[in-house]
Short mmCIF file of C-alpha atoms and ligand atoms in Angstrom, two decimals:
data_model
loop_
_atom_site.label_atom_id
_atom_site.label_comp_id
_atom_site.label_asym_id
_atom_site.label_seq_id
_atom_site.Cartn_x
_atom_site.Cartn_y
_atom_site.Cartn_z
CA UNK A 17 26.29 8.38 -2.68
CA UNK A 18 23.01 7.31 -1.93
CA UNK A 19 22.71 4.84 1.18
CA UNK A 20 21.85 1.59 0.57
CA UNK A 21 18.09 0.35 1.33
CA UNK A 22 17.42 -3.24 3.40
CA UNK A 23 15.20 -6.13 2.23
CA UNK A 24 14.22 -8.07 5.07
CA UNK A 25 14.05 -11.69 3.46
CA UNK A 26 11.83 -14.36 6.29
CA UNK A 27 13.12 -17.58 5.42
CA UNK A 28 16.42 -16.83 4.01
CA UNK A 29 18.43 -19.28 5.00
CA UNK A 30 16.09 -21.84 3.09
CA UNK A 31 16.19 -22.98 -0.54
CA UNK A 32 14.79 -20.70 -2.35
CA UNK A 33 16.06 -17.63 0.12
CA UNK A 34 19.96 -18.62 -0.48
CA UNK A 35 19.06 -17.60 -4.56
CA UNK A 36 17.53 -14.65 -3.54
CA UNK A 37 19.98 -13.50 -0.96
CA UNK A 38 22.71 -13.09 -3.75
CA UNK A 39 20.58 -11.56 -6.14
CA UNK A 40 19.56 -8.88 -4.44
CA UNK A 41 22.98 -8.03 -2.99
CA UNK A 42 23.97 -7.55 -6.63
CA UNK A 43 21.02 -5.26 -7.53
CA UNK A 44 22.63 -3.02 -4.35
CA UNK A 45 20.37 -3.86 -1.61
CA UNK A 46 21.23 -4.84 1.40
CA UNK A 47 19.61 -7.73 3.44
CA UNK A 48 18.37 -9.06 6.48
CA UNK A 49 18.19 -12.54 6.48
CA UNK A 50 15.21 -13.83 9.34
CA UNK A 51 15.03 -17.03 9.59
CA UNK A 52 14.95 -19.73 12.71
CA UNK A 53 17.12 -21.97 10.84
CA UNK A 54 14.57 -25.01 11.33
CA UNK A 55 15.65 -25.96 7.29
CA UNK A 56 17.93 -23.28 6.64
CA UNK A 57 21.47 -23.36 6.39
CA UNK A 58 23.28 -21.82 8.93
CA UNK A 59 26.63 -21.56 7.65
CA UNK A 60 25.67 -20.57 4.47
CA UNK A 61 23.90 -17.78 6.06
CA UNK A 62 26.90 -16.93 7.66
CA UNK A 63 28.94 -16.72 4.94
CA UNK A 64 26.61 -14.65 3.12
CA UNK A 65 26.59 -12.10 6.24
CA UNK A 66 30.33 -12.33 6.62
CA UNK A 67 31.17 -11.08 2.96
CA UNK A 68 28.72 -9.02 2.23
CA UNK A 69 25.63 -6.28 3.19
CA UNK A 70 24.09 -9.38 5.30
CA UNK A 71 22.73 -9.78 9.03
CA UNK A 72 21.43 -12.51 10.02
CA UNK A 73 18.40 -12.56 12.76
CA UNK A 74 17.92 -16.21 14.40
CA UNK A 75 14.53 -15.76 15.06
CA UNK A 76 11.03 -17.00 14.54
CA UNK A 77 8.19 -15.51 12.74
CA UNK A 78 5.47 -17.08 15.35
CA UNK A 79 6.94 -13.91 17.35
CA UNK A 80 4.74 -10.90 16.20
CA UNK A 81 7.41 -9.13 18.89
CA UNK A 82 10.51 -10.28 17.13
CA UNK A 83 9.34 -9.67 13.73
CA UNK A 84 8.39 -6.27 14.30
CA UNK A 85 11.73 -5.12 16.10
CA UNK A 86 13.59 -7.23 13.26
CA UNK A 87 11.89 -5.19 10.39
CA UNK A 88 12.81 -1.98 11.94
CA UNK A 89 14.90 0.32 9.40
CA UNK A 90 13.66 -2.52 6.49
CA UNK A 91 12.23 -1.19 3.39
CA UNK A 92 11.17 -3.90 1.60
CA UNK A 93 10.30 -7.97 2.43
CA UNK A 94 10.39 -10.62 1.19
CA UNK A 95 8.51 -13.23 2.91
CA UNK A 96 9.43 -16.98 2.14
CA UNK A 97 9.22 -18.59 5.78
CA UNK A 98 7.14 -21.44 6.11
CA UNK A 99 6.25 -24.52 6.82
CA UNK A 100 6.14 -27.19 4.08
CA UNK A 101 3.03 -28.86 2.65
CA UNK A 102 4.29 -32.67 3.48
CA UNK A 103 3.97 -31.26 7.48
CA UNK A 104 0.78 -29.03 7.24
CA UNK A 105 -1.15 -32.54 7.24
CA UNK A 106 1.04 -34.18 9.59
CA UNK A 107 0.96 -31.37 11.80
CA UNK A 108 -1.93 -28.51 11.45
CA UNK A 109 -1.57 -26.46 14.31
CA UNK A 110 2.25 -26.04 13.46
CA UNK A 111 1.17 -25.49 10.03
CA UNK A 112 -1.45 -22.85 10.87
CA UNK A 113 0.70 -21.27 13.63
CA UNK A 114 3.29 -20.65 10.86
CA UNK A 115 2.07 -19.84 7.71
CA UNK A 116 -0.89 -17.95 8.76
CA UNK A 117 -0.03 -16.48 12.23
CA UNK A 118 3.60 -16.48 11.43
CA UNK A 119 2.60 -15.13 7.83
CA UNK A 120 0.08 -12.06 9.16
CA UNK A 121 2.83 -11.37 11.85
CA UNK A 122 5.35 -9.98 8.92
CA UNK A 123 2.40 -8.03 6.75
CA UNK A 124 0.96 -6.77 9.78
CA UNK A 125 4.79 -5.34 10.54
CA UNK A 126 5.41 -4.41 7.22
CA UNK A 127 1.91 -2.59 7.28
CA UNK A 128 2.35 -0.68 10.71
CA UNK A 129 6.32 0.14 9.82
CA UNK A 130 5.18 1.45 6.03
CA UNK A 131 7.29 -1.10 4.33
CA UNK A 132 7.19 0.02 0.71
CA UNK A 133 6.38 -4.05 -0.76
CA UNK A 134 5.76 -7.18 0.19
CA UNK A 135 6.55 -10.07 -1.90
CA UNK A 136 5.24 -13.42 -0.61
CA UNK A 137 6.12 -16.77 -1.57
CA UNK A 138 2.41 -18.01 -2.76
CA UNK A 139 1.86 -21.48 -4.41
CA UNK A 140 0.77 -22.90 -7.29
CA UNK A 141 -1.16 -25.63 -4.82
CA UNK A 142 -3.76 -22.55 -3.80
CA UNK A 143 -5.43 -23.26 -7.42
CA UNK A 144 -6.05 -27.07 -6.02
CA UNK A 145 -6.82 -29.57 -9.12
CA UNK A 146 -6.81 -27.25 -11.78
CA UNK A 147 -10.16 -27.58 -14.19
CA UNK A 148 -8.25 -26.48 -17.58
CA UNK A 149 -4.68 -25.45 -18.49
CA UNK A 150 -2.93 -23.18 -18.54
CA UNK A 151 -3.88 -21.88 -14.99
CA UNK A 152 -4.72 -18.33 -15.11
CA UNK A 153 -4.35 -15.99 -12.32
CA UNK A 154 -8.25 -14.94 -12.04
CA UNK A 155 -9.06 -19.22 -11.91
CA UNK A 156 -11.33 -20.03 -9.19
CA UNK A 157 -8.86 -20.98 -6.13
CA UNK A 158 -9.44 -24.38 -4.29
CA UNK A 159 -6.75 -24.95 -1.58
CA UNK A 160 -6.87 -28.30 -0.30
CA UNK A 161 -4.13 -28.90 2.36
CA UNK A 162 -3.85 -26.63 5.52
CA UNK A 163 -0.48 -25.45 3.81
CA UNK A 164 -2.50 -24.37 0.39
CA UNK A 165 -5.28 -22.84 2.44
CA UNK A 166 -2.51 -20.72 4.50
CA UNK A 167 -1.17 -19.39 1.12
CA UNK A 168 -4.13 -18.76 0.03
CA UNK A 169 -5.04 -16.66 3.60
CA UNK A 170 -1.73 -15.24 3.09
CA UNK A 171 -3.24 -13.33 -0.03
CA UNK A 172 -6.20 -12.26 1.41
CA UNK A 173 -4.36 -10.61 4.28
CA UNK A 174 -2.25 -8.68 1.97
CA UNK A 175 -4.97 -7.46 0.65
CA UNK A 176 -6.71 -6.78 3.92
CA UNK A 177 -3.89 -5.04 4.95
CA UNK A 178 -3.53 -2.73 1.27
CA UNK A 179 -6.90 -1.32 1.73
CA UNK A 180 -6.27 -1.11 5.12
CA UNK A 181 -3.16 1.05 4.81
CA UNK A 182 -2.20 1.06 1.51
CA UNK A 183 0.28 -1.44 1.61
CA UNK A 184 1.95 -2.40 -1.67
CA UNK A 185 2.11 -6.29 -2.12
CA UNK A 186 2.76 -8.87 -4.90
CA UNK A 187 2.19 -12.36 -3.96
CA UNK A 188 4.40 -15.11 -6.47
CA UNK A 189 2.52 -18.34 -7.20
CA UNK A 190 5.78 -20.45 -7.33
CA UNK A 191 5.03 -23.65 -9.97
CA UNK A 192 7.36 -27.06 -9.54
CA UNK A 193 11.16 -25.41 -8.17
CA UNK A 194 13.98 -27.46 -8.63
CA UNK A 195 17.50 -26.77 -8.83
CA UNK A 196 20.90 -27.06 -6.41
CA UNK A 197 20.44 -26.96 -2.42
CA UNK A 198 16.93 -28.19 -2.83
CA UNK A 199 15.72 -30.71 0.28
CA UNK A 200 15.33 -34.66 -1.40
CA UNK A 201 12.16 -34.50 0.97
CA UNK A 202 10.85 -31.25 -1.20
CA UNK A 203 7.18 -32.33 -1.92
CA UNK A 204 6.41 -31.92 -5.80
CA UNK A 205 9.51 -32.89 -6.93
CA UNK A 206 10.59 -35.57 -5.05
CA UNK A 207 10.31 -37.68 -8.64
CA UNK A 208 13.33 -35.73 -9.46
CA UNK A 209 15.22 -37.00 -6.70
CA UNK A 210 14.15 -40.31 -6.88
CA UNK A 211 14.87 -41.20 -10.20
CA UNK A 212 17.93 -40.37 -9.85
CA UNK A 213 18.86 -42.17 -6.90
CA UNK A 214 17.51 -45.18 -9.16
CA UNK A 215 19.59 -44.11 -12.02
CA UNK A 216 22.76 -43.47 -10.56
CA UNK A 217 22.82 -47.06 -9.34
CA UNK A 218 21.85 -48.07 -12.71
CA UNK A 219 18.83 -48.65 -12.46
CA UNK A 220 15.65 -47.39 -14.50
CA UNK A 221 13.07 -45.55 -13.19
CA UNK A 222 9.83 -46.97 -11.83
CA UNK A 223 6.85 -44.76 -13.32
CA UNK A 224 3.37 -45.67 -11.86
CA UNK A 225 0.44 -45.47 -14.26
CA UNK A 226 1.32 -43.97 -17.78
CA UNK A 227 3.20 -41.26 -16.16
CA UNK A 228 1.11 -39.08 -17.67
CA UNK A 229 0.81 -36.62 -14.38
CA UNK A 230 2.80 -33.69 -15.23
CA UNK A 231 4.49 -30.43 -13.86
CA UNK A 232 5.39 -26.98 -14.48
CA UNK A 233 9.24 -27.23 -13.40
CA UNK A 234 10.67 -24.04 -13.03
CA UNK A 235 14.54 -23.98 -11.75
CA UNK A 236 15.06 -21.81 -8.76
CA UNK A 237 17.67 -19.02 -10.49
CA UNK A 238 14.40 -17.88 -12.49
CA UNK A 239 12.95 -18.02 -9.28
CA UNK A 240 14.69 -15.51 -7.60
CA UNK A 241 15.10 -12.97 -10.66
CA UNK A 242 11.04 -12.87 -10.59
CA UNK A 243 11.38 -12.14 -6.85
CA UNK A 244 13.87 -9.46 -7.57
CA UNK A 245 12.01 -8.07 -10.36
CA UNK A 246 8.62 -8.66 -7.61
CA UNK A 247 10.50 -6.35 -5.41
CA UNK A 248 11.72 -3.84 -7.61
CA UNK A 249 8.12 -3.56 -9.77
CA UNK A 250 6.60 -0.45 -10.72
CA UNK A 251 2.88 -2.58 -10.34
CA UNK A 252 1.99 -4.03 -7.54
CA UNK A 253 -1.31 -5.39 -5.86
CA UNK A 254 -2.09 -8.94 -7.34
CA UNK A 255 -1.37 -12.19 -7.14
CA UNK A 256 1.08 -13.55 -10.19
CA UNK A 257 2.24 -17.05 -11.85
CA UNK A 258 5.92 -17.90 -11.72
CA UNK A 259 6.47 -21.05 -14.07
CA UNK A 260 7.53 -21.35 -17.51
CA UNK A 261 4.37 -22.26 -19.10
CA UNK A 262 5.21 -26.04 -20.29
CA UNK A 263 3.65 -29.00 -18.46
CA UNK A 264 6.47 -32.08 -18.37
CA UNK A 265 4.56 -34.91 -17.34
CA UNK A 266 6.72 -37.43 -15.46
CA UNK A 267 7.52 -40.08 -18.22
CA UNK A 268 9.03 -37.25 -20.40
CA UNK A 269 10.66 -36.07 -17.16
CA UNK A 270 12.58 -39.83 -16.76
CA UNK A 271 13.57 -38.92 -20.50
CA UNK A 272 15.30 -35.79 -19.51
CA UNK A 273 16.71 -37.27 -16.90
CA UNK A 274 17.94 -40.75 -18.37
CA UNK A 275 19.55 -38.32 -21.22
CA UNK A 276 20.95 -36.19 -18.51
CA UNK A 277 23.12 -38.58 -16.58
CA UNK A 278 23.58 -40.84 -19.87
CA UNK A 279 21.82 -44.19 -18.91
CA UNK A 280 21.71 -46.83 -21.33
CA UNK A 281 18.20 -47.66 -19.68
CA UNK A 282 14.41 -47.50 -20.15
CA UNK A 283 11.79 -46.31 -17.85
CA UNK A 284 9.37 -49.05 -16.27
CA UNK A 285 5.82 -48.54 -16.58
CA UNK A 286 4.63 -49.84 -13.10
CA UNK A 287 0.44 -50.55 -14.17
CA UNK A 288 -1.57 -49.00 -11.62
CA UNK A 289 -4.77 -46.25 -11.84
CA UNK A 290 -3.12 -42.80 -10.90
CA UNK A 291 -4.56 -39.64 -10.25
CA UNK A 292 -3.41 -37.79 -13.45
CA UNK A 293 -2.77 -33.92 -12.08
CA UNK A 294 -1.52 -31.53 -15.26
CA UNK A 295 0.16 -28.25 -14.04
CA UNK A 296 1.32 -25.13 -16.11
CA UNK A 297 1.01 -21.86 -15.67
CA UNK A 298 -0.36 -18.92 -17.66
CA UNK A 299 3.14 -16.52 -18.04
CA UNK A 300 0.81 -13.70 -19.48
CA UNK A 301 0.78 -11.52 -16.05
CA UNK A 302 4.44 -12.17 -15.13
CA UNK A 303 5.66 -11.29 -18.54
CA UNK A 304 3.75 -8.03 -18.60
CA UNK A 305 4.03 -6.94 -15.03
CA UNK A 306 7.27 -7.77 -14.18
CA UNK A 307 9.05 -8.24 -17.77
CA UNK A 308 9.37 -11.54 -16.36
CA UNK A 309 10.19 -14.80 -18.49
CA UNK A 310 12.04 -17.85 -17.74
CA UNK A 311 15.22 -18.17 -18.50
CA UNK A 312 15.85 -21.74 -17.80
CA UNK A 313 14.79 -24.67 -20.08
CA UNK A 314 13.59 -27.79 -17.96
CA UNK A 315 16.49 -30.27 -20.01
CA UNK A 316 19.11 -27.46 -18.92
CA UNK A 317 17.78 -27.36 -15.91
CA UNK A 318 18.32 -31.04 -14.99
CA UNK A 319 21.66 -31.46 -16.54
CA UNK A 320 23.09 -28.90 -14.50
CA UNK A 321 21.57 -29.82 -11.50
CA UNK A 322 23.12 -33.24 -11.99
CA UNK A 323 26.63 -32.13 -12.85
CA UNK A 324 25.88 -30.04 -9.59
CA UNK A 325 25.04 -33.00 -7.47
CA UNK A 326 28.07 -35.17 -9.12
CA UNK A 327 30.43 -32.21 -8.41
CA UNK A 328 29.07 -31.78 -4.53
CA UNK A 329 29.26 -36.31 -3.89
CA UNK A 330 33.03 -35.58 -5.37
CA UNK A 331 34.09 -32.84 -3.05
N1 LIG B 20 10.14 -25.09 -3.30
C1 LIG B 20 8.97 -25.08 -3.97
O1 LIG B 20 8.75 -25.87 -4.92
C2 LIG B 20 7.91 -24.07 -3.61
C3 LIG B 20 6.75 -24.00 -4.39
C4 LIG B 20 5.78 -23.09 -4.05
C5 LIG B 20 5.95 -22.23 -2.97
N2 LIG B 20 7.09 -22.33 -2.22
C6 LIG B 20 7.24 -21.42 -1.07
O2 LIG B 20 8.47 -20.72 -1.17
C7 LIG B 20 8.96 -20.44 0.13
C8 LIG B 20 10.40 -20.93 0.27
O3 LIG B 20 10.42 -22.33 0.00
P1 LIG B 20 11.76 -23.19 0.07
O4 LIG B 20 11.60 -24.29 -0.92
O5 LIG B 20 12.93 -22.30 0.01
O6 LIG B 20 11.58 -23.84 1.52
P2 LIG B 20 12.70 -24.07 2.67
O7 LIG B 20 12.06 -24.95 3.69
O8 LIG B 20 13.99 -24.48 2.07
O9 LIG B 20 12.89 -22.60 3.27
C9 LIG B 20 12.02 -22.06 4.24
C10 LIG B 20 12.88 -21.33 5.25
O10 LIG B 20 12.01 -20.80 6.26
C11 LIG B 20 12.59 -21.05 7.52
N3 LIG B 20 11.50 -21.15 8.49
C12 LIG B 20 10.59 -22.16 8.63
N4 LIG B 20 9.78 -21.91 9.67
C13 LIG B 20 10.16 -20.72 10.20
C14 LIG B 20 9.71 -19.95 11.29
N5 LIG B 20 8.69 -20.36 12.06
N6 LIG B 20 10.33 -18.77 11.55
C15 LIG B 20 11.38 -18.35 10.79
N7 LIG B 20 11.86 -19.05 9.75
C16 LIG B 20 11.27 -20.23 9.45
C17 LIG B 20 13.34 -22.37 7.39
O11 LIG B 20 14.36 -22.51 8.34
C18 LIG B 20 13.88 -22.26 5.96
O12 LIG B 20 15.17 -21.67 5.94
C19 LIG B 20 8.01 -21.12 1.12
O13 LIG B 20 7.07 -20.16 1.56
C20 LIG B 20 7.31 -22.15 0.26
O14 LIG B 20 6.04 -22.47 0.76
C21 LIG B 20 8.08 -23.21 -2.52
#
């Protein structure tokens, strides 16, 4: 029997890291969860480590020192710690100290230690406002925020560091995730989770403008299989779009979600001059890199993750 190989996954404990956790524990890795527990969730963590190939490191990835002795024995990462784009303009050193400093600290690591990949949690936000859809990988990039300018850096370093010593890297632009454990502060979607807070008390939702903004929503299960299949990839080296290609601006998002829960209600159109931002991703590279599609449709999506939230308010 062959012995099993670790993925060190940064940021674990988080969201997106407790779908990714599992997954890769079923493809036969084994895991090392790093994470300073800031959002994550501890006892889920736990669990996790309890049952199965898990250990859990309580530590932060500001420490180059603790990352490095951390990695040691790791043969692949996954790097998904950071700070979130609501507190990179509230707070920019914090911001900077974490997803840059905190970011080079792992690929430096993972460089030095001759990690075989890194797969880092990129953004959708490096493209800024995008000038056409869909948005294509090789699009000119214009970060805005501290926290889209540290993904962005985040890229360049893994590239610094692949011609530097031939470190293997893929770096996932994540589009709009949703789905169960998600924070009701998460950024993007935050529309999700306040319509339905208005619908659940029977209420419609408020829409400002036309509601003609829209996202690429792509539910975090697909999430994690294209970080799986990111980790596992015979390609490597680029930078790749992980959203399902659709753009669901926010009035057809009330729709889904009105249908969803089954309110006999109406949005209301709340007259005001918006921004209108459109979002969707080009799936081209994901599909033929990483045989990656989603799996997930958006009204699927929703009605789950309401029968989800019903079923956790219950318990
Ligand atoms: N959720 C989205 O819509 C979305 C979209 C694009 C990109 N991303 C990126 O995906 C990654 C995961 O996002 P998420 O939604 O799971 O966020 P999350 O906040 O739920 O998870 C991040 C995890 O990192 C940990 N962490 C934060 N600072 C740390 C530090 N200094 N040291 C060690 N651990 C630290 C937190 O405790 C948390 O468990 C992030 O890099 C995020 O920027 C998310």
């Amino acid at each position: 029997m062959t012995e099993k190989k670790t993925v060190f996954v940064t940021g674990g404990a988080g969201f997106i890291g407790l779908h990714v956790v599992p997954m890769l524990l079923e493809r036969d890795w084994k895991v090392r969860i790093f994470d300073n527990m800031v959002r994550g969730d501890r006892d889920k963590a736990n669990e996790l480590a309890n049952e199965f190939d898990v250990d859990v490191v309580d530590q932060d990835v500001r420490s180059g020192a603790a990352v490095a002795a951390a990695m040691k024995g790791s043969s692949r990462v996954v790097h998904l710690a950071a700070d979130s784009i609501n507190k990179s303009v509230a707070d920019t050193y914090s911001s900077i100290d974490i997803n840059m400093v905190g970011s080079h600290n792992v690929f430096a690591s993972a460089a030095e230690q001759g990690i075989e990949r890194v797969v880092y949690a990129s953004s959708a936000s490096v493209y800024g406002d995008p000038q056409k859809l869909p948005m294509n990988e090789d699009d000119e990039l214009n970060p805005l925020t501290p926290y889209c300018i540290g993904k962005r850096t985040g890229e360049d370093l893994l590239g610094y560091y692949q011609r530097k010593s031939g470190l293997s890297w893929i770096a996932l632009r994540f589009f709009n995730v949703y789905g169960p454990g998600q924070k009701t502060t998460a950024y993007y979607t935050s529309v999700i989770n306040h319509f339905v807070n208005r619908l659940r008390t029977g209420q419609p939702p408020v829409i400002d403008g036309k509601g003609e903004q829209s996202m690429d929503f792509i539910h975090v299960h697909d999430i994690a299989r294209a970080v799986t299949l990111a980790v596992e990839a015979e390609q490597a080296n680029m930078a790749i779009n992980v959203g399902t290609g659709i753009s669901t601006s926010v009035a057809q998002l009330a729709h889904i979600l009105i249908d969803a829960i089954g309110a006999d209600v109406e949005p209301i159109f709340n007259p005001r001059d918006v921004l209108v931002s459109r979002r969707a991703a080009d799936i081209t590279r994901a599909k033929e890199v990483l045989g990656f599609e989603y799996s997930i449709p958006v009204e699927q999506g929703m009605s789950d993750l309401i029968r989800y939230e019903a079923a956790v308010a219950a318990a």
